[in-house]
């Protein structure tokens, strides 16, 4: 088999890149090690920057998002028993879109199916080869048979645990990492959200986040210890803890109901440099991870795809390598800004085991400054709605 771009990973990065390439007449195949249903069963991001919204439109897969997504003009920072609104639209002229990653992935999969392009799910032992030479190819196994795809380029869109980054010799990679000493325990429940905008809460008992997927479906998170077990968290215990971390008006008005998803996610910051090795490109979570506090992970996957697609289009349409040569540097510049923002939001909002009451006071002073200074609020809002591509 031969294609122009072999894409490893059918998450948002792989699907978005694949669709943009297809729309531009560039042949591509997507390989994933799990099934479509498994991918659609993962509950992840919920906040899209305008850049991501534009990319979905460019891919021709934005119609349902515009119909069902919820544009948000602001969010709240809650601390010291009170709510403080950050007016994203008033401060930046921009807004975010609340639309689940699951839905976005569904829309991209439907679009791909309608375009008739190849995707291989449940492909095992996917392996990139010879990306340092002139003839890169990818092998995989399906139903006991080994297949080979020759290609011009390989896009490693296979997430943090994928094979692409691991195929690069260690000496060619520099990694930067911070692991945070806590996780997020999250639930999804068919209950109306406690507020029509997101609430990020700093509380001496730990961080809490009230998000949503629709007017009738809520996504709630609380900071938890890394060794917590999900079985120990009944819905009642979860809601009790969440209420304790919110201002009284929200705690009192919160509607509760059975959760239908509950999971614990660890928090880390990670960047691998560079993001290109010969004919192999790392894209999205394959190259970098941010803690979810800034809502940046999925949005960074979209900006990586933007830069890579731009480079590949230049290569195929104009026979210029300038764009693919610049890919790693352009992408990393934006990645590091988002890594910094996600780290700063995480540091400002979570309870750290070793900083005590002093740490709490410092966080409250920082938050107080943030909400009372227009310059500081604007800097926060600019980062939250997304820095330009
Ligand atoms: P994905 O989505 O992990 O997709 C990678 C795909 O590659 C496949 N794969 C392989 N395929 C073949 N061979 C192998 N060896 C393979 N290994 C892996 C996998 O099966 C998978 O299908 O990466 P991608 O496309 O780069 O997308 C990144 C986003 O998924 C991620 O950054 C976000 O979900 C992060 N994130 C958030 N991002 C935001 O922008 N806004 C948010 O509000 C937000 N909230 C979150 C989040 C992530 C969370 N968790 C659980 C990590 C909230 C949470 C709780
Ligand atoms: C979510 O809705 O899952 C979500 C929202 C905002 C974040 C992280 C996750 O910062």
Short mmCIF file of C-alpha atoms and ligand atoms in Angstrom, two decimals:
data_model
loop_
_atom_site.label_atom_id
_atom_site.label_comp_id
_atom_site.label_asym_id
_atom_site.label_seq_id
_atom_site.Cartn_x
_atom_site.Cartn_y
_atom_site.Cartn_z
CA UNK A 1 0.00 0.00 0.00
CA UNK A 2 1.14 3.56 -0.63
CA UNK A 3 -0.09 6.91 0.63
CA UNK A 4 1.30 10.42 0.90
CA UNK A 5 0.87 10.89 4.67
CA UNK A 6 0.53 7.98 7.11
CA UNK A 7 -1.18 9.19 10.28
CA UNK A 8 -0.74 7.21 13.50
CA UNK A 9 -3.60 7.93 15.91
CA UNK A 10 -7.28 8.68 15.38
CA UNK A 11 -7.75 11.20 18.17
CA UNK A 12 -8.60 14.84 17.43
CA UNK A 13 -5.09 15.61 16.09
CA UNK A 14 -5.00 12.69 13.62
CA UNK A 15 -8.59 13.14 12.46
CA UNK A 16 -8.28 16.91 12.00
CA UNK A 17 -5.01 16.60 10.06
CA UNK A 18 -6.45 13.78 7.95
CA UNK A 19 -9.53 15.80 7.01
CA UNK A 20 -7.59 18.94 6.08
CA UNK A 21 -5.25 16.82 3.91
CA UNK A 22 -8.18 15.04 2.27
CA UNK A 23 -9.92 18.35 1.54
CA UNK A 24 -6.68 19.55 -0.13
CA UNK A 25 -6.44 16.37 -2.25
CA UNK A 26 -3.52 14.90 -0.27
CA UNK A 27 -3.84 11.16 0.23
CA UNK A 28 -3.64 9.84 3.82
CA UNK A 29 -4.36 6.76 5.93
CA UNK A 30 -5.15 6.80 9.67
CA UNK A 31 -4.16 3.89 11.91
CA UNK A 32 -5.31 3.45 15.50
CA UNK A 33 -4.71 0.64 17.92
CA UNK A 34 -8.16 0.75 19.49
CA UNK A 35 -11.73 0.71 18.10
CA UNK A 36 -13.86 3.71 17.15
CA UNK A 37 -16.23 2.98 20.03
CA UNK A 38 -13.38 2.90 22.52
CA UNK A 39 -12.16 6.31 21.35
CA UNK A 40 -15.69 7.72 21.56
CA UNK A 41 -16.08 6.35 25.08
CA UNK A 42 -13.26 8.52 26.44
CA UNK A 43 -14.45 11.63 28.25
CA UNK A 44 -11.92 14.43 27.94
CA UNK A 45 -11.80 18.09 26.98
CA UNK A 46 -14.70 20.49 26.87
CA UNK A 47 -13.44 23.99 26.05
CA UNK A 48 -12.49 25.02 22.51
CA UNK A 49 -10.58 28.14 21.58
CA UNK A 50 -11.70 30.11 18.51
CA UNK A 51 -8.64 28.75 16.66
CA UNK A 52 -9.91 25.19 17.18
CA UNK A 53 -13.43 26.23 16.14
CA UNK A 54 -12.00 27.71 12.92
CA UNK A 55 -9.99 24.55 12.25
CA UNK A 56 -13.10 22.40 12.60
CA UNK A 57 -14.89 24.69 10.17
CA UNK A 58 -11.98 24.46 7.74
CA UNK A 59 -12.20 20.69 7.96
CA UNK A 60 -15.91 20.98 7.08
CA UNK A 61 -16.93 19.32 10.35
CA UNK A 62 -18.14 22.32 12.38
CA UNK A 63 -21.86 22.30 11.62
CA UNK A 64 -23.11 20.42 14.70
CA UNK A 65 -20.68 22.28 16.97
CA UNK A 66 -22.23 25.60 15.91
CA UNK A 67 -25.72 24.19 16.49
CA UNK A 68 -25.16 22.42 19.80
CA UNK A 69 -22.03 24.00 21.30
CA UNK A 70 -22.32 26.69 23.96
CA UNK A 71 -20.39 29.92 23.30
CA UNK A 72 -19.11 31.30 26.61
CA UNK A 73 -18.22 34.96 27.13
CA UNK A 74 -16.68 34.52 30.57
CA UNK A 75 -15.94 32.24 33.52
CA UNK A 76 -15.70 32.60 37.28
CA UNK A 77 -12.80 32.38 39.67
CA UNK A 78 -14.16 31.44 43.11
CA UNK A 79 -12.07 31.96 46.25
CA UNK A 80 -12.50 33.21 49.79
CA UNK A 81 -16.21 32.30 49.63
CA UNK A 82 -16.97 34.49 46.60
CA UNK A 83 -17.30 34.37 42.84
CA UNK A 84 -15.37 36.77 40.57
CA UNK A 85 -16.26 36.86 36.89
CA UNK A 86 -13.58 37.10 34.21
CA UNK A 87 -15.26 38.84 31.28
CA UNK A 88 -13.45 37.09 28.42
CA UNK A 89 -15.39 38.87 25.69
CA UNK A 90 -15.24 42.31 27.31
CA UNK A 91 -11.49 42.01 27.89
CA UNK A 92 -10.43 40.39 24.60
CA UNK A 93 -13.34 40.59 22.14
CA UNK A 94 -13.15 36.79 21.93
CA UNK A 95 -15.01 33.87 23.46
CA UNK A 96 -14.63 30.11 23.88
CA UNK A 97 -16.93 27.29 22.80
CA UNK A 98 -18.02 24.61 25.25
CA UNK A 99 -18.33 21.42 23.16
CA UNK A 100 -17.11 17.99 24.22
CA UNK A 101 -14.05 16.36 22.68
CA UNK A 102 -16.17 13.24 22.30
CA UNK A 103 -18.65 15.11 20.08
CA UNK A 104 -15.92 16.80 18.07
CA UNK A 105 -14.22 13.43 17.51
CA UNK A 106 -17.56 11.94 16.44
CA UNK A 107 -18.10 14.76 13.92
CA UNK A 108 -14.60 14.30 12.45
CA UNK A 109 -15.07 10.52 12.20
CA UNK A 110 -18.43 11.01 10.43
CA UNK A 111 -16.86 13.48 8.02
CA UNK A 112 -14.02 11.09 7.26
CA UNK A 113 -16.42 8.25 6.63
CA UNK A 114 -18.41 10.46 4.26
CA UNK A 115 -15.17 11.36 2.41
CA UNK A 116 -14.49 7.65 1.94
CA UNK A 117 -10.95 7.81 3.31
CA UNK A 118 -9.10 4.90 4.84
CA UNK A 119 -8.91 4.43 8.56
CA UNK A 120 -7.74 1.20 10.14
CA UNK A 121 -8.92 0.63 13.72
CA UNK A 122 -7.66 -2.09 16.05
CA UNK A 123 -4.34 -2.13 14.20
CA UNK A 124 -1.71 -3.73 16.44
CA UNK A 125 2.06 -3.27 16.53
CA UNK A 126 1.91 -0.08 14.51
CA UNK A 127 5.56 0.84 13.87
CA UNK A 128 7.12 3.75 11.98
CA UNK A 129 10.30 2.87 10.00
CA UNK A 130 13.11 4.67 8.17
CA UNK A 131 11.81 8.16 8.84
CA UNK A 132 15.39 9.35 8.89
CA UNK A 133 15.95 8.10 5.35
CA UNK A 134 14.34 8.69 1.98
CA UNK A 135 11.75 5.91 2.17
CA UNK A 136 9.66 6.04 5.33
CA UNK A 137 7.01 3.38 5.90
CA UNK A 138 4.70 2.12 8.61
CA UNK A 139 3.93 -1.50 9.43
CA UNK A 140 0.99 -2.83 11.43
CA UNK A 141 -0.87 -6.04 12.08
CA UNK A 142 -4.56 -6.60 11.57
CA UNK A 143 -6.35 -9.92 12.03
CA UNK A 144 -3.00 -11.72 12.18
CA UNK A 145 -1.72 -10.28 8.88
CA UNK A 146 1.21 -7.81 8.67
CA UNK A 147 0.70 -4.80 6.39
CA UNK A 148 3.12 -2.16 5.10
CA UNK A 149 2.29 1.39 4.08
CA UNK A 150 4.95 3.32 2.15
CA UNK A 151 4.59 7.07 2.42
CA UNK A 152 6.25 10.48 2.06
CA UNK A 153 5.68 11.49 5.68
CA UNK A 154 4.51 10.02 8.98
CA UNK A 155 2.40 12.10 11.38
CA UNK A 156 2.69 10.80 14.95
CA UNK A 157 -0.70 11.80 16.40
CA UNK A 158 -0.78 8.89 18.84
CA UNK A 159 -0.91 10.66 22.20
CA UNK A 160 1.42 10.55 25.17
CA UNK A 161 1.61 6.73 25.35
CA UNK A 162 1.96 6.24 21.59
CA UNK A 163 4.71 4.57 19.60
CA UNK A 164 5.86 7.56 17.50
CA UNK A 165 7.83 9.47 20.14
CA UNK A 166 9.23 6.21 21.50
CA UNK A 167 10.58 5.31 18.04
CA UNK A 168 12.89 8.32 18.05
CA UNK A 169 16.39 7.59 19.42
CA UNK A 170 16.63 8.92 22.97
CA UNK A 171 19.74 10.93 22.14
CA UNK A 172 17.76 12.93 19.56
CA UNK A 173 15.10 14.01 22.07
CA UNK A 174 15.12 16.40 24.98
CA UNK A 175 12.19 16.08 27.38
CA UNK A 176 10.98 18.49 30.02
CA UNK A 177 8.59 17.28 32.68
CA UNK A 178 6.76 18.27 35.85
CA UNK A 179 4.53 15.85 37.70
CA UNK A 180 2.02 17.40 40.10
CA UNK A 181 1.36 15.78 43.48
CA UNK A 182 -2.41 15.39 42.92
CA UNK A 183 -5.01 14.35 40.37
CA UNK A 184 -8.52 15.28 39.24
CA UNK A 185 -11.51 13.16 40.11
CA UNK A 186 -14.20 13.92 37.51
CA UNK A 187 -17.83 12.96 36.99
CA UNK A 188 -20.38 13.40 34.24
CA UNK A 189 -24.03 13.58 35.28
CA UNK A 190 -27.33 14.32 33.59
CA UNK A 191 -28.07 17.36 35.77
CA UNK A 192 -28.28 21.06 34.86
CA UNK A 193 -24.97 22.89 35.49
CA UNK A 194 -24.74 24.81 38.77
CA UNK A 195 -23.92 27.97 36.82
CA UNK A 196 -24.27 28.93 33.13
CA UNK A 197 -20.50 29.62 33.02
CA UNK A 198 -17.52 27.57 34.24
CA UNK A 199 -16.37 28.02 37.84
CA UNK A 200 -12.70 27.43 38.77
CA UNK A 201 -12.53 27.31 42.58
CA UNK A 202 -9.56 27.67 44.91
CA UNK A 203 -10.37 26.35 48.39
CA UNK A 204 -8.26 25.28 51.39
CA UNK A 205 -9.68 21.74 50.87
CA UNK A 206 -8.47 21.73 47.26
CA UNK A 207 -9.36 22.85 43.75
CA UNK A 208 -12.80 22.30 42.17
CA UNK A 209 -14.12 22.91 38.66
CA UNK A 210 -17.73 23.12 37.54
CA UNK A 211 -18.00 22.60 33.79
CA UNK A 212 -20.67 21.26 31.49
CA UNK A 213 -21.44 19.56 28.20
CA UNK A 214 -24.92 21.05 27.66
CA UNK A 215 -27.75 22.79 29.54
CA UNK A 216 -28.68 19.43 31.02
CA UNK A 217 -25.31 17.68 31.42
CA UNK A 218 -22.65 18.69 33.96
CA UNK A 219 -18.96 17.85 34.15
CA UNK A 220 -17.57 18.38 37.65
CA UNK A 221 -14.03 17.86 38.96
CA UNK A 222 -12.36 17.96 42.37
CA UNK A 223 -8.65 17.82 43.16
CA UNK A 224 -7.80 14.52 44.85
CA UNK A 225 -4.75 12.67 46.15
CA UNK A 226 -2.98 10.47 43.61
CA UNK A 227 -3.65 7.31 45.61
CA UNK A 228 -7.43 7.85 45.84
CA UNK A 229 -9.56 4.92 44.65
CA UNK A 230 -12.68 5.59 42.59
CA UNK A 231 -14.58 2.88 44.52
CA UNK A 232 -14.21 5.03 47.64
CA UNK A 233 -16.05 7.93 45.99
CA UNK A 234 -19.79 7.43 45.95
CA UNK A 235 -21.72 10.15 44.11
CA UNK A 236 -22.93 11.52 47.46
CA UNK A 237 -19.40 11.80 48.79
CA UNK A 238 -18.28 13.50 45.58
CA UNK A 239 -21.09 16.09 45.64
CA UNK A 240 -20.56 16.76 49.37
CA UNK A 241 -16.90 17.47 48.77
CA UNK A 242 -17.60 19.60 45.69
CA UNK A 243 -20.18 21.70 47.59
CA UNK A 244 -17.73 22.35 50.42
CA UNK A 245 -15.25 23.87 47.95
CA UNK A 246 -17.76 26.26 46.30
CA UNK A 247 -19.24 29.60 47.44
CA UNK A 248 -22.45 29.06 49.46
CA UNK A 249 -24.83 30.32 46.74
CA UNK A 250 -23.64 27.55 44.37
CA UNK A 251 -23.42 24.87 47.03
CA UNK A 252 -27.05 25.55 47.99
CA UNK A 253 -28.46 25.66 44.46
CA UNK A 254 -26.55 22.67 43.03
CA UNK A 255 -28.76 19.97 41.53
CA UNK A 256 -27.28 16.52 42.04
CA UNK A 257 -27.98 13.23 40.31
CA UNK A 258 -26.33 9.89 39.52
CA UNK A 259 -23.05 10.08 37.61
CA UNK A 260 -22.61 7.93 34.50
CA UNK A 261 -18.84 8.42 34.24
CA UNK A 262 -16.28 8.78 36.99
CA UNK A 263 -12.52 8.79 36.56
CA UNK A 264 -9.25 10.01 38.08
CA UNK A 265 -6.65 11.73 35.89
CA UNK A 266 -3.09 12.53 37.02
CA UNK A 267 -1.71 15.97 36.16
CA UNK A 268 1.57 16.55 34.36
CA UNK A 269 3.41 19.04 32.18
CA UNK A 270 5.61 17.45 29.51
CA UNK A 271 7.31 18.67 26.34
CA UNK A 272 9.53 16.71 23.93
CA UNK A 273 11.80 18.69 21.63
CA UNK A 274 12.11 18.83 18.68
CA UNK A 275 8.76 17.85 17.17
CA UNK A 276 10.25 16.66 13.88
CA UNK A 277 12.76 13.90 13.06
CA UNK A 278 13.36 13.66 9.32
CA UNK A 279 10.02 12.56 7.82
CA UNK A 280 8.31 11.96 11.19
CA UNK A 281 6.33 14.72 12.88
CA UNK A 282 5.01 14.59 16.44
CA UNK A 283 1.61 16.25 16.83
CA UNK A 284 -0.58 16.98 19.89
CA UNK A 285 -0.26 14.90 23.05
CA UNK A 286 2.44 12.76 21.38
CA UNK A 287 4.78 15.73 21.85
CA UNK A 288 3.36 17.53 24.87
CA UNK A 289 1.00 17.23 27.82
CA UNK A 290 -0.43 20.04 29.93
CA UNK A 291 -2.48 19.80 33.12
CA UNK A 292 -6.16 20.38 32.20
CA UNK A 293 -6.51 23.49 34.41
CA UNK A 294 -6.00 25.89 31.48
CA UNK A 295 -8.12 23.81 29.04
CA UNK A 296 -5.26 23.83 26.54
CA UNK A 297 -4.42 20.20 25.57
CA UNK A 298 -6.89 19.73 22.74
CA UNK A 299 -6.39 23.30 21.59
CA UNK A 300 -2.63 22.75 21.29
CA UNK A 301 -3.28 19.68 19.16
CA UNK A 302 -5.24 21.99 16.82
CA UNK A 303 -2.45 24.57 16.54
CA UNK A 304 0.13 21.84 15.85
CA UNK A 305 -2.12 20.55 13.07
CA UNK A 306 -2.43 24.09 11.71
CA UNK A 307 1.37 24.46 11.40
CA UNK A 308 1.92 20.95 10.03
CA UNK A 309 -0.88 21.19 7.49
CA UNK A 310 0.48 24.54 6.36
CA UNK A 311 3.91 22.92 5.88
CA UNK A 312 2.56 19.88 4.02
CA UNK A 313 0.40 22.04 1.78
CA UNK A 314 3.46 24.13 0.89
CA UNK A 315 5.37 20.92 0.12
CA UNK A 316 2.73 19.38 -2.14
CA UNK A 317 1.23 22.51 -3.72
CA UNK A 318 4.31 24.74 -4.06
CA UNK A 319 7.17 22.20 -3.81
CA UNK A 320 8.55 24.20 -0.88
CA UNK A 321 10.02 22.58 2.25
CA UNK A 322 10.10 25.86 4.18
CA UNK A 323 6.89 25.11 6.12
CA UNK A 324 7.80 21.59 7.17
CA UNK A 325 11.30 22.78 8.09
CA UNK A 326 9.75 25.47 10.33
CA UNK A 327 7.11 23.15 11.86
CA UNK A 328 8.87 22.22 15.09
CA UNK A 329 9.99 25.73 15.92
CA UNK A 330 6.62 27.35 15.14
CA UNK A 331 4.65 24.75 17.06
CA UNK A 332 6.97 24.74 20.10
CA UNK A 333 6.80 28.50 20.48
CA UNK A 334 3.05 28.31 21.03
CA UNK A 335 3.31 25.07 23.03
CA UNK A 336 5.62 26.62 25.63
CA UNK A 337 3.31 29.60 26.12
CA UNK A 338 0.41 27.23 26.81
CA UNK A 339 2.61 25.08 29.07
CA UNK A 340 3.45 28.18 31.07
CA UNK A 341 -0.20 29.26 31.30
CA UNK A 342 -1.42 25.78 32.33
CA UNK A 343 1.31 25.52 34.95
CA UNK A 344 0.46 28.96 36.35
CA UNK A 345 -3.30 28.21 36.55
CA UNK A 346 -2.53 24.88 38.21
CA UNK A 347 -0.14 26.47 40.69
CA UNK A 348 -2.54 29.27 41.55
CA UNK A 349 -5.64 27.13 42.05
CA UNK A 350 -4.57 23.83 43.65
CA UNK A 351 -3.69 22.88 47.20
CA UNK A 352 -0.05 21.73 47.32
CA UNK A 353 0.90 19.33 50.13
CA UNK A 354 3.99 21.29 51.19
CA UNK A 355 2.99 24.96 51.08
CA UNK A 356 0.56 25.10 54.03
CA UNK A 357 -1.43 28.14 55.13
CA UNK A 358 1.25 30.46 53.77
CA UNK A 359 0.73 29.01 50.31
CA UNK A 360 -3.03 29.48 50.61
CA UNK A 361 -2.59 33.17 51.55
CA UNK A 362 -0.22 33.76 48.63
CA UNK A 363 -2.72 32.17 46.22
CA UNK A 364 -5.56 34.30 47.56
CA UNK A 365 -3.43 37.45 47.20
CA UNK A 366 -2.61 36.50 43.61
CA UNK A 367 -6.27 35.80 42.81
CA UNK A 368 -7.35 39.03 44.50
CA UNK A 369 -4.85 40.97 42.38
CA UNK A 370 -5.95 39.14 39.23
CA UNK A 371 -9.64 39.99 39.62
CA UNK A 372 -9.04 43.61 40.69
CA UNK A 373 -6.49 44.62 38.06
CA UNK A 374 -7.72 45.08 34.50
CA UNK A 375 -4.19 44.48 33.18
CA UNK A 376 -3.89 41.18 35.06
CA UNK A 377 -7.43 40.02 34.15
CA UNK A 378 -6.73 40.85 30.50
CA UNK A 379 -3.53 38.79 30.51
CA UNK A 380 -5.45 35.84 31.98
CA UNK A 381 -8.32 36.25 29.52
CA UNK A 382 -5.98 36.53 26.52
CA UNK A 383 -4.30 33.26 27.41
CA UNK A 384 -7.57 31.49 28.21
CA UNK A 385 -9.27 32.36 24.89
CA UNK A 386 -6.05 31.28 23.14
CA UNK A 387 -2.97 33.06 21.85
CA UNK A 388 -2.86 33.65 18.07
CA UNK A 389 -1.47 30.94 15.75
P1 LIG B 1 -5.31 11.50 21.87
O1 LIG B 1 -6.68 12.06 22.00
O2 LIG B 1 -4.71 10.83 23.03
O3 LIG B 1 -5.35 10.49 20.64
C1 LIG B 1 -4.26 9.61 20.36
C2 LIG B 1 -4.77 8.42 19.58
O4 LIG B 1 -3.65 7.58 19.27
C3 LIG B 1 -3.98 6.23 19.50
N1 LIG B 1 -2.76 5.47 19.77
C4 LIG B 1 -2.20 4.62 18.89
N2 LIG B 1 -2.55 4.25 17.66
C5 LIG B 1 -1.77 3.33 17.03
N3 LIG B 1 -0.67 2.76 17.60
C6 LIG B 1 -0.28 3.09 18.85
N4 LIG B 1 0.80 2.54 19.41
C7 LIG B 1 -1.06 4.07 19.55
N5 LIG B 1 -0.97 4.62 20.77
C8 LIG B 1 -2.00 5.46 20.88
C9 LIG B 1 -4.92 6.28 20.70
O5 LIG B 1 -5.75 5.11 20.73
C10 LIG B 1 -5.71 7.56 20.42
O6 LIG B 1 -6.92 7.29 19.70
O7 LIG B 1 -4.28 12.62 21.39
P2 LIG B 1 -4.47 13.96 20.50
O8 LIG B 1 -5.22 13.63 19.24
O9 LIG B 1 -3.14 14.59 20.44
O10 LIG B 1 -5.50 14.89 21.33
C11 LIG B 1 -5.10 15.47 22.55
C12 LIG B 1 -6.31 15.63 23.48
O11 LIG B 1 -6.99 14.39 23.55
C13 LIG B 1 -5.89 16.09 24.88
O12 LIG B 1 -4.88 17.05 24.81
C14 LIG B 1 -7.08 16.70 25.67
O13 LIG B 1 -8.07 15.75 25.93
C15 LIG B 1 -6.60 17.32 26.99
N6 LIG B 1 -7.69 17.86 27.82
C16 LIG B 1 -8.24 19.10 27.54
N7 LIG B 1 -7.80 19.83 26.47
C17 LIG B 1 -8.40 21.03 26.17
O14 LIG B 1 -7.97 21.68 25.19
N8 LIG B 1 -9.47 21.54 26.90
C18 LIG B 1 -9.96 20.87 27.96
O15 LIG B 1 -10.96 21.34 28.54
C19 LIG B 1 -9.34 19.63 28.34
N9 LIG B 1 -9.79 18.92 29.39
C20 LIG B 1 -8.18 17.12 28.91
C21 LIG B 1 -9.24 17.69 29.68
C22 LIG B 1 -7.68 15.85 29.22
C23 LIG B 1 -8.19 15.16 30.31
N10 LIG B 1 -7.64 13.87 30.55
C24 LIG B 1 -8.37 12.75 30.93
C25 LIG B 1 -6.27 13.58 30.17
C26 LIG B 1 -9.76 17.01 30.77
C27 LIG B 1 -9.21 15.76 31.11
C28 LIG B 1 -9.78 15.10 32.32
C1 LIG B 2 -14.11 20.02 30.91
O1 LIG B 2 -15.26 20.46 30.68
O2 LIG B 2 -13.87 18.80 30.86
C2 LIG B 2 -13.03 20.96 31.25
C3 LIG B 2 -13.27 22.33 31.22
C4 LIG B 2 -12.26 23.22 31.54
C5 LIG B 2 -11.02 22.73 31.92
C6 LIG B 2 -10.77 21.37 31.95
C7 LIG B 2 -11.79 20.47 31.62
O3 LIG B 2 -10.05 23.62 32.27
#
